[in-house]
PDB file of C-alpha atoms in Angstrom:
ATOM      1  CA  MET A   1     -13.422  23.650  -9.330  1.00 47.00           C
ATOM      2  CA  ARG A   2     -14.518  21.231 -12.021  1.00 46.00           C
ATOM      3  CA  GLN A   3     -10.881  20.487 -12.881  1.00 43.00           C
ATOM      4  CA  GLN A   4     -10.015  19.851  -9.237  1.00 44.00           C
ATOM      5  CA  SER A   5     -12.985  17.492  -8.905  1.00 43.00           C
ATOM      6  CA  SER A   6     -11.909  15.554 -11.967  1.00 42.00           C
ATOM      7  CA  LEU A   7      -8.349  15.313 -10.691  1.00 42.00           C
ATOM      8  CA  ALA A   8      -9.572  14.200  -7.312  1.00 41.00           C
ATOM      9  CA  ARG A   9     -11.536  11.395  -8.935  1.00 41.00           C
ATOM     10  CA  LEU A  10      -8.482  10.383 -10.923  1.00 41.00           C
ATOM     11  CA  PHE A  11      -6.156  10.326  -7.955  1.00 43.00           C
ATOM     12  CA  ALA A  12      -8.754   8.597  -5.811  1.00 40.00           C
ATOM     13  CA  SER A  13      -8.850   5.786  -8.353  1.00 38.00           C
ATOM     14  CA  ALA A  14      -5.064   5.644  -8.509  1.00 41.00           C
ATOM     15  CA  ALA A  15      -4.717   5.729  -4.752  1.00 41.00           C
ATOM     16  CA  VAL A  16      -7.158   2.858  -4.333  1.00 36.00           C
ATOM     17  CA  THR A  17      -4.871   0.806  -6.541  1.00 36.00           C
ATOM     18  CA  ALA A  18      -1.787   2.051  -4.723  1.00 41.00           C
ATOM     19  CA  ILE A  19      -3.052   1.233  -1.274  1.00 38.00           C
ATOM     20  CA  LEU A  20      -3.209  -2.511  -1.758  1.00 31.00           C
ATOM     21  CA  ALA A  21      -1.264  -3.199  -4.911  1.00 34.00           C
ATOM     22  CA  ALA A  22       2.097  -2.754  -3.196  1.00 34.00           C
ATOM     23  CA  GLY A  23       4.563  -5.588  -3.037  1.00 28.00           C
ATOM     24  CA  LEU A  24       6.179  -7.873  -0.531  1.00 24.00           C
ATOM     25  CA  GLY A  25       5.407  -7.495   3.151  1.00 31.00           C
ATOM     26  CA  GLY A  26       7.682  -7.988   6.143  1.00 31.00           C
ATOM     27  CA  CYS A  27       9.291 -11.259   7.130  1.00 30.00           C
ATOM     28  CA  GLN A  28       6.892 -12.031   9.947  1.00 30.00           C
ATOM     29  CA  THR A  29       4.193  -9.389   9.813  1.00 32.00           C
ATOM     30  CA  VAL A  30       2.226  -7.392   7.329  1.00 33.00           C
ATOM     31  CA  SER A  31       3.956  -4.165   6.361  1.00 37.00           C
ATOM     32  CA  ASP A  32       2.465  -0.750   5.897  1.00 40.00           C
ATOM     33  CA  VAL A  33       1.136  -0.071   2.437  1.00 42.00           C
ATOM     34  CA  THR A  34       1.275   3.229   0.622  1.00 41.00           C
ATOM     35  CA  GLY A  35       1.469   4.181  -3.019  1.00 39.00           C
ATOM     36  CA  SER A  36       3.792   6.540  -4.799  1.00 38.00           C
ATOM     37  CA  LEU A  37       5.057   7.590  -8.183  1.00 39.00           C
ATOM     38  CA  THR A  38       8.236   5.574  -7.861  1.00 37.00           C
ATOM     39  CA  SER A  39       8.546   1.816  -7.626  1.00 38.00           C
ATOM     40  CA  LYS A  40      11.382   0.207  -5.749  1.00 42.00           C
ATOM     41  CA  ALA A  41      10.185  -3.073  -7.211  1.00 41.00           C
ATOM     42  CA  ASP A  42      11.427  -1.801 -10.552  1.00 45.00           C
ATOM     43  CA  ALA A  43      14.950  -1.701  -9.128  1.00 45.00           C
ATOM     44  CA  SER A  44      14.929  -5.409  -8.303  1.00 48.00           C
ATOM     45  CA  PRO A  45      16.394  -7.552 -11.100  1.00 61.00           C
ATOM     46  CA  GLU A  46      13.647  -9.643 -12.639  1.00 75.00           C
ATOM     47  CA  ALA A  47      15.959 -12.637 -12.811  1.00 77.00           C
ATOM     48  CA  GLY A  48      16.621 -12.375  -9.087  1.00 82.00           C
ATOM     49  CA  LEU A  49      12.921 -12.364  -8.319  1.00 83.00           C
ATOM     50  CA  ARG A  50      12.324 -15.380 -10.537  1.00 85.00           C
ATOM     51  CA  HIS A  51      15.185 -17.180  -8.791  1.00 87.00           C
ATOM     52  CA  SER A  52      13.636 -16.409  -5.411  1.00 89.00           C
ATOM     53  CA  VAL A  53      10.338 -17.905  -6.574  1.00 91.00           C
ATOM     54  CA  ASP A  54      12.116 -21.016  -7.877  1.00 89.00           C
ATOM     55  CA  VAL A  55      14.048 -21.545  -4.653  1.00 93.00           C
ATOM     56  CA  ALA A  56      11.053 -20.904  -2.410  1.00 92.00           C
ATOM     57  CA  GLY A  57       8.855 -23.077  -4.616  1.00 92.00           C
ATOM     58  CA  GLU A  58      11.232 -26.032  -4.434  1.00 93.00           C
ATOM     59  CA  ARG A  59      11.371 -25.754  -0.664  1.00 95.00           C
ATOM     60  CA  TYR A  60       7.581 -25.525  -0.445  1.00 95.00           C
ATOM     61  CA  ARG A  61       6.952 -28.491  -2.753  1.00 95.00           C
ATOM     62  CA  ALA A  62       9.402 -30.575  -0.731  1.00 96.00           C
ATOM     63  CA  ASN A  63       7.231 -30.040   2.354  1.00 94.00           C
ATOM     64  CA  PRO A  64       3.925 -28.198   1.777  1.00 93.00           C
ATOM     65  CA  LYS A  65       3.110 -28.514   5.481  1.00 93.00           C
ATOM     66  CA  ASP A  66       6.136 -26.401   6.475  1.00 95.00           C
ATOM     67  CA  ALA A  67       4.713 -23.057   7.616  1.00 96.00           C
ATOM     68  CA  ASP A  68       7.941 -21.146   7.029  1.00 96.00           C
ATOM     69  CA  ALA A  69       8.282 -22.588   3.532  1.00 95.00           C
ATOM     70  CA  ALA A  70       4.715 -21.611   2.693  1.00 95.00           C
ATOM     71  CA  LEU A  71       5.279 -18.127   4.045  1.00 95.00           C
ATOM     72  CA  ALA A  72       8.438 -17.631   1.994  1.00 95.00           C
ATOM     73  CA  TYR A  73       6.791 -18.991  -1.161  1.00 94.00           C
ATOM     74  CA  GLY A  74       3.718 -16.818  -0.679  1.00 95.00           C
ATOM     75  CA  GLN A  75       5.914 -13.762  -0.251  1.00 94.00           C
ATOM     76  CA  ALA A  76       7.925 -14.595  -3.362  1.00 94.00           C
ATOM     77  CA  LEU A  77       4.796 -15.155  -5.447  1.00 95.00           C
ATOM     78  CA  ARG A  78       3.327 -11.848  -4.349  1.00 94.00           C
ATOM     79  CA  ALA A  79       6.593 -10.067  -5.119  1.00 91.00           C
ATOM     80  CA  THR A  80       6.386 -11.285  -8.710  1.00 91.00           C
ATOM     81  CA  GLY A  81       2.705 -10.454  -9.141  1.00 92.00           C
ATOM     82  CA  GLN A  82       1.458 -14.049  -9.047  1.00 93.00           C
ATOM     83  CA  ARG A  83      -1.383 -13.051  -6.795  1.00 94.00           C
ATOM     84  CA  ALA A  84      -3.880 -15.843  -7.372  1.00 95.00           C
ATOM     85  CA  GLN A  85      -1.244 -18.526  -6.824  1.00 95.00           C
ATOM     86  CA  ALA A  86       0.006 -16.748  -3.707  1.00 95.00           C
ATOM     87  CA  ALA A  87      -3.512 -16.703  -2.268  1.00 96.00           C
ATOM     88  CA  ALA A  88      -3.974 -20.396  -3.066  1.00 96.00           C
ATOM     89  CA  VAL A  89      -0.689 -21.383  -1.397  1.00 96.00           C
ATOM     90  CA  LEU A  90      -1.405 -19.296   1.669  1.00 96.00           C
ATOM     91  CA  GLU A  91      -4.979 -20.536   1.934  1.00 96.00           C
ATOM     92  CA  GLN A  92      -3.752 -24.131   2.181  1.00 96.00           C
ATOM     93  CA  ALA A  93      -1.076 -23.091   4.663  1.00 96.00           C
ATOM     94  CA  THR A  94      -3.589 -21.380   6.954  1.00 97.00           C
ATOM     95  CA  ILE A  95      -5.801 -24.458   6.848  1.00 96.00           C
ATOM     96  CA  ALA A  96      -2.838 -26.548   7.991  1.00 96.00           C
ATOM     97  CA  HIS A  97      -1.742 -23.924  10.538  1.00 96.00           C
ATOM     98  CA  PRO A  98      -4.920 -22.065  11.600  1.00 94.00           C
ATOM     99  CA  GLY A  99      -3.224 -20.280  14.482  1.00 93.00           C
ATOM    100  CA  ASN A 100      -0.156 -19.023  12.617  1.00 96.00           C
ATOM    101  CA  LYS A 101      -0.563 -15.273  12.686  1.00 96.00           C
ATOM    102  CA  ALA A 102       2.222 -14.552  10.191  1.00 96.00           C
ATOM    103  CA  LEU A 103       0.511 -16.802   7.644  1.00 97.00           C
ATOM    104  CA  LEU A 104      -2.875 -15.250   8.366  1.00 97.00           C
ATOM    105  CA  ALA A 105      -1.418 -11.775   7.929  1.00 96.00           C
ATOM    106  CA  LEU A 106       0.130 -12.587   4.564  1.00 97.00           C
ATOM    107  CA  TYR A 107      -2.965 -14.483   3.421  1.00 97.00           C
ATOM    108  CA  GLY A 108      -5.061 -11.432   4.242  1.00 96.00           C
ATOM    109  CA  ARG A 109      -2.733  -9.320   2.120  1.00 95.00           C
ATOM    110  CA  ALA A 110      -2.965 -11.816  -0.727  1.00 96.00           C
ATOM    111  CA  LEU A 111      -6.763 -11.797  -0.589  1.00 96.00           C
ATOM    112  CA  ALA A 112      -6.721  -8.018  -0.759  1.00 95.00           C
ATOM    113  CA  ASP A 113      -4.389  -8.219  -3.773  1.00 93.00           C
ATOM    114  CA  ASN A 114      -7.076 -10.235  -5.532  1.00 93.00           C
ATOM    115  CA  GLY A 115      -9.887  -7.861  -4.621  1.00 94.00           C
ATOM    116  CA  ASN A 116     -11.445 -10.064  -1.938  1.00 95.00           C
ATOM    117  CA  PHE A 117     -11.582  -7.179   0.483  1.00 96.00           C
ATOM    118  CA  GLN A 118     -14.189  -8.331   2.998  1.00 96.00           C
ATOM    119  CA  GLN A 119     -12.588 -11.754   3.294  1.00 97.00           C
ATOM    120  CA  ALA A 120      -9.192 -10.061   3.582  1.00 97.00           C
ATOM    121  CA  PHE A 121     -10.445  -7.935   6.452  1.00 97.00           C
ATOM    122  CA  ASP A 122     -11.863 -10.961   8.255  1.00 97.00           C
ATOM    123  CA  ILE A 123      -8.606 -12.922   7.877  1.00 97.00           C
ATOM    124  CA  LEU A 124      -6.506  -9.956   8.996  1.00 97.00           C
ATOM    125  CA  SER A 125      -8.691  -9.684  12.091  1.00 97.00           C
ATOM    126  CA  ARG A 126      -7.525 -13.184  13.030  1.00 96.00           C
ATOM    127  CA  ALA A 127      -3.861 -12.250  12.510  1.00 96.00           C
ATOM    128  CA  HIS A 128      -3.708 -10.291  15.763  1.00 96.00           C
ATOM    129  CA  SER A 129      -5.901  -9.705  18.800  1.00 93.00           C
ATOM    130  CA  PRO A 130      -7.332  -6.711  20.697  1.00 91.00           C
ATOM    131  CA  ASP A 131      -5.071  -7.481  23.663  1.00 93.00           C
ATOM    132  CA  ASN A 132      -1.977  -7.709  21.444  1.00 93.00           C
ATOM    133  CA  PRO A 133      -2.594  -5.597  18.360  1.00 95.00           C
ATOM    134  CA  ASP A 134      -0.069  -5.237  15.543  1.00 96.00           C
ATOM    135  CA  TRP A 135       0.022  -1.662  14.261  1.00 97.00           C
ATOM    136  CA  ARG A 136       1.070  -2.796  10.795  1.00 96.00           C
ATOM    137  CA  ILE A 137      -1.969  -5.044  10.487  1.00 97.00           C
ATOM    138  CA  LEU A 138      -4.215  -2.291  11.842  1.00 97.00           C
ATOM    139  CA  SER A 139      -2.889  -0.026   9.099  1.00 96.00           C
ATOM    140  CA  VAL A 140      -3.491  -2.628   6.410  1.00 96.00           C
ATOM    141  CA  GLN A 141      -6.989  -3.250   7.762  1.00 97.00           C
ATOM    142  CA  GLY A 142      -7.565   0.445   7.327  1.00 97.00           C
ATOM    143  CA  THR A 143      -6.513   0.260   3.694  1.00 95.00           C
ATOM    144  CA  VAL A 144      -8.882  -2.657   3.122  1.00 96.00           C
ATOM    145  CA  LEU A 145     -11.748  -0.689   4.636  1.00 96.00           C
ATOM    146  CA  ASP A 146     -10.842   2.241   2.385  1.00 96.00           C
ATOM    147  CA  GLN A 147     -11.112  -0.139  -0.566  1.00 94.00           C
ATOM    148  CA  LEU A 148     -14.591  -1.020   0.635  1.00 95.00           C
ATOM    149  CA  GLY A 149     -15.511   2.671   0.810  1.00 95.00           C
ATOM    150  CA  ARG A 150     -15.755   2.607   4.608  1.00 96.00           C
ATOM    151  CA  HIS A 151     -13.488   5.593   5.115  1.00 96.00           C
ATOM    152  CA  ASP A 152     -14.619   6.662   8.587  1.00 96.00           C
ATOM    153  CA  GLU A 153     -14.127   3.142   9.891  1.00 97.00           C
ATOM    154  CA  ALA A 154     -10.754   2.909   8.150  1.00 97.00           C
ATOM    155  CA  ARG A 155      -9.575   6.029   9.934  1.00 98.00           C
ATOM    156  CA  ARG A 156     -10.391   4.503  13.299  1.00 98.00           C
ATOM    157  CA  TYR A 157      -7.966   1.705  12.465  1.00 97.00           C
ATOM    158  CA  TYR A 158      -5.284   4.181  11.449  1.00 97.00           C
ATOM    159  CA  THR A 159      -5.890   6.041  14.706  1.00 97.00           C
ATOM    160  CA  SER A 160      -5.516   2.812  16.667  1.00 97.00           C
ATOM    161  CA  ALA A 161      -2.226   2.146  14.865  1.00 97.00           C
ATOM    162  CA  LEU A 162      -1.017   5.656  15.630  1.00 97.00           C
ATOM    163  CA  ASN A 163      -1.861   5.166  19.291  1.00 97.00           C
ATOM    164  CA  ILE A 164       0.727   2.371  19.275  1.00 97.00           C
ATOM    165  CA  VAL A 165       3.314   4.158  17.101  1.00 96.00           C
ATOM    166  CA  PRO A 166       2.616   7.902  17.369  1.00 96.00           C
ATOM    167  CA  GLY A 167       3.697   9.849  14.314  1.00 95.00           C
ATOM    168  CA  GLU A 168       4.545   6.750  12.259  1.00 95.00           C
ATOM    169  CA  PRO A 169       4.840   8.202   8.731  1.00 95.00           C
ATOM    170  CA  SER A 170       3.668   5.078   6.905  1.00 93.00           C
ATOM    171  CA  VAL A 171       0.388   5.069   8.832  1.00 96.00           C
ATOM    172  CA  LEU A 172      -0.012   8.820   8.427  1.00 96.00           C
ATOM    173  CA  SER A 173       0.542   8.381   4.701  1.00 94.00           C
ATOM    174  CA  ASN A 174      -2.223   5.779   4.507  1.00 95.00           C
ATOM    175  CA  LEU A 175      -4.465   8.091   6.509  1.00 96.00           C
ATOM    176  CA  GLY A 176      -3.687  10.907   4.112  1.00 95.00           C
ATOM    177  CA  LEU A 177      -4.609   8.736   1.137  1.00 94.00           C
ATOM    178  CA  SER A 178      -7.843   7.860   2.904  1.00 95.00           C
ATOM    179  CA  TYR A 179      -8.772  11.542   2.897  1.00 96.00           C
ATOM    180  CA  VAL A 180      -7.862  11.730  -0.786  1.00 93.00           C
ATOM    181  CA  LEU A 181     -10.293   8.906  -1.466  1.00 92.00           C
ATOM    182  CA  SER A 182     -13.084  10.891   0.158  1.00 92.00           C
ATOM    183  CA  LYS A 183     -11.932  13.966  -1.815  1.00 92.00           C
ATOM    184  CA  ASP A 184     -10.881  15.982   1.241  1.00 95.00           C
ATOM    185  CA  LEU A 185      -7.626  17.242  -0.260  1.00 95.00           C
ATOM    186  CA  PRO A 186      -6.833  19.931   2.360  1.00 96.00           C
ATOM    187  CA  LYS A 187      -7.123  17.358   5.162  1.00 97.00           C
ATOM    188  CA  ALA A 188      -5.080  14.879   3.124  1.00 96.00           C
ATOM    189  CA  GLU A 189      -2.336  17.479   2.749  1.00 97.00           C
ATOM    190  CA  GLU A 190      -2.401  18.276   6.463  1.00 97.00           C
ATOM    191  CA  VAL A 191      -1.916  14.633   7.410  1.00 97.00           C
ATOM    192  CA  LEU A 192       0.708  13.964   4.731  1.00 96.00           C
ATOM    193  CA  ARG A 193       2.682  17.001   5.896  1.00 96.00           C
ATOM    194  CA  GLN A 194       2.762  15.489   9.377  1.00 95.00           C
ATOM    195  CA  ALA A 195       4.277  12.383   7.844  1.00 95.00           C
ATOM    196  CA  TYR A 196       6.626  14.416   5.658  1.00 92.00           C
ATOM    197  CA  ASN A 197       7.891  16.473   8.611  1.00 92.00           C
ATOM    198  CA  SER A 198       8.338  13.500  10.927  1.00 89.00           C
ATOM    199  CA  GLY A 199      12.027  13.090  10.114  1.00 84.00           C
ATOM    200  CA  LYS A 200      11.410   9.412   9.299  1.00 85.00           C
ATOM    201  CA  ALA A 201       9.487   9.799   6.068  1.00 82.00           C
ATOM    202  CA  ASP A 202      10.809   8.004   3.008  1.00 82.00           C
ATOM    203  CA  ALA A 203      10.430   8.864  -0.668  1.00 79.00           C
ATOM    204  CA  ARG A 204       6.993   7.262  -0.877  1.00 83.00           C
ATOM    205  CA  VAL A 205       5.552   9.671   1.668  1.00 88.00           C
ATOM    206  CA  ARG A 206       7.082  12.639  -0.156  1.00 85.00           C
ATOM    207  CA  GLN A 207       5.630  11.486  -3.473  1.00 84.00           C
ATOM    208  CA  ASN A 208       2.168  11.149  -1.966  1.00 89.00           C
ATOM    209  CA  LEU A 209       2.407  14.670  -0.576  1.00 92.00           C
ATOM    210  CA  GLY A 210       3.560  15.967  -3.940  1.00 90.00           C
ATOM    211  CA  LEU A 211       0.570  14.395  -5.650  1.00 88.00           C
ATOM    212  CA  VAL A 212      -1.892  15.920  -3.213  1.00 93.00           C
ATOM    213  CA  VAL A 213      -0.292  19.359  -3.524  1.00 93.00           C
ATOM    214  CA  GLY A 214      -0.377  19.065  -7.295  1.00 91.00           C
ATOM    215  CA  LEU A 215      -4.025  18.062  -7.261  1.00 91.00           C
ATOM    216  CA  GLN A 216      -4.769  21.362  -5.538  1.00 92.00           C
ATOM    217  CA  GLY A 217      -3.189  23.282  -8.409  1.00 90.00           C
ATOM    218  CA  ARG A 218       0.149  24.162  -6.770  1.00 92.00           C
ATOM    219  CA  PHE A 219       2.318  22.413  -9.299  1.00 90.00           C
ATOM    220  CA  ALA A 220       5.566  24.292  -8.701  1.00 91.00           C
ATOM    221  CA  GLU A 221       5.440  23.312  -5.051  1.00 93.00           C
ATOM    222  CA  ALA A 222       4.494  19.749  -5.961  1.00 92.00           C
ATOM    223  CA  GLU A 223       7.449  19.556  -8.337  1.00 90.00           C
ATOM    224  CA  SER A 224       9.876  20.661  -5.635  1.00 90.00           C
ATOM    225  CA  ILE A 225       8.507  17.965  -3.321  1.00 89.00           C
ATOM    226  CA  VAL A 226       8.717  15.091  -5.803  1.00 85.00           C
ATOM    227  CA  ARG A 227      12.269  16.104  -6.768  1.00 86.00           C
ATOM    228  CA  ALA A 228      13.537  16.035  -3.188  1.00 80.00           C
ATOM    229  CA  ASP A 229      16.429  13.690  -2.381  1.00 71.00           C
ATOM    230  CA  LEU A 230      16.272  11.883  -5.712  1.00 77.00           C
ATOM    231  CA  PRO A 231      18.848  11.432  -8.458  1.00 84.00           C
ATOM    232  CA  GLU A 232      18.208  13.811 -11.342  1.00 86.00           C
ATOM    233  CA  ALA A 233      17.009  11.124 -13.748  1.00 85.00           C
ATOM    234  CA  GLU A 234      14.529   9.705 -11.246  1.00 82.00           C
ATOM    235  CA  ALA A 235      13.393  13.188 -10.203  1.00 84.00           C
ATOM    236  CA  ALA A 236      12.799  14.146 -13.833  1.00 86.00           C
ATOM    237  CA  ALA A 237      10.825  10.958 -14.420  1.00 83.00           C
ATOM    238  CA  ASN A 238       8.663  11.678 -11.364  1.00 79.00           C
ATOM    239  CA  VAL A 239       7.989  15.218 -12.512  1.00 84.00           C
ATOM    240  CA  ALA A 240       7.096  14.031 -16.004  1.00 83.00           C
ATOM    241  CA  TYR A 241       4.701  11.456 -14.607  1.00 77.00           C
ATOM    242  CA  LEU A 242       3.159  13.980 -12.260  1.00 78.00           C
ATOM    243  CA  LYS A 243       2.548  16.330 -15.207  1.00 80.00           C
ATOM    244  CA  GLN A 244       1.019  13.513 -17.210  1.00 76.00           C
ATOM    245  CA  MET A 245      -1.280  12.495 -14.396  1.00 71.00           C
ATOM    246  CA  LEU A 246      -2.438  15.998 -13.602  1.00 71.00           C
ATOM    247  CA  SER A 247      -3.081  16.733 -17.281  1.00 71.00           C
ATOM    248  CA  ARG A 248      -5.651  13.956 -17.585  1.00 61.00           C
ATOM    249  CA  LYS A 249      -8.463  16.111 -16.320  1.00 46.00           C
ATOM    250  CA  ASP A 250     -10.676  15.141 -19.232  1.00 40.00           C
ATOM    251  CA  ASN A 251     -10.191  11.427 -18.675  1.00 43.00           C
ATOM    252  CA  PRO A 252     -10.543  10.826 -14.930  1.00 38.00           C
ATOM    253  CA  ARG A 253     -10.887   7.095 -15.394  1.00 36.00           C
ATOM    254  CA  GLY A 254      -7.706   6.687 -17.380  1.00 38.00           C
ATOM    255  CA  GLY A 255      -4.289   6.025 -15.978  1.00 36.00           C
ATOM    256  CA  ALA A 256      -5.089   4.395 -12.659  1.00 35.00           C
ATOM    257  CA  GLU A 257      -3.970   1.012 -13.850  1.00 33.00           C
ATOM    258  CA  THR A 258      -0.600   2.401 -14.971  1.00 31.00           C
ATOM    259  CA  VAL A 259       0.431   4.111 -11.740  1.00 31.00           C
ATOM    260  CA  PRO A 260       3.684   2.469 -10.572  1.00 30.00           C
ATOM    261  CA  MET A 261       3.480   1.220  -7.021  1.00 27.00           C
ATOM    262  CA  ALA A 262       6.085   1.134  -4.315  1.00 29.00           C
ATOM    263  CA  SER A 263       7.207  -2.228  -3.005  1.00 26.00           C
ATOM    264  CA  LEU A 264       7.281  -1.944   0.744  1.00 28.00           C
ATOM    265  CA  SER A 265       9.142  -3.997   3.279  1.00 28.00           C
ATOM    266  CA  GLY A 266       8.286  -4.114   6.952  1.00 34.00           C
ATOM    267  CA  PRO A 267      10.696  -5.003   9.719  1.00 30.00           C
ATOM    268  CA  SER A 268      11.568  -8.657  10.107  1.00 28.00           C
TER     269      SER A 268
END
């Protein structure tokens, strides 16, 4: 029981990082955000990302008042981890275009990247409206509330998102992580299995389920989950990382900052 509690604290810390440390959002709206063992960002050539920043930056500097240019530059900066600069660019853009919901959505994400969670929530609330809600933004608002420790409130946002897109695995995955953060591992597993069995779940959802199963001491089952549908080298790396993470029972604070995060893309 003591070991499980320690592991829960460790994964809770890692999941907090995962929830809002993910990469580039969708073209026009905020994407869902979940964490996993694998990072698709790692597959993107660093030179290509730098080139994207250079191109977007030149376009932005040529006309800082261009909303689309600011949006593209903010996205590129976030994709390369330049979070403070992304927030600064997007802040100026939202001042120039206070009603641009795509800018507000990305600015809210950027604020969350920098740990300004309450401000992020307030900005995200302006990025859509009760009469025309965006399920992706509702899901991200939930993750922000989870960062603030307001788990019950966060789950109401996930529920609202699921009312719009029933069974959406990305939202279910965020909901599952929310239960991990409050150390309700059985409920987290139940929700993540719904996502896993949806037929639309991607590798990130499967990795989250594997982590939760492993945290409950069922490592063989967790290993089979994290290996699913992956090349052998990537599967072996995931299993090795899972073993490393679960072995840190005596150092529950360690490792959270090293958890690789998935880079998620929402629909354009």
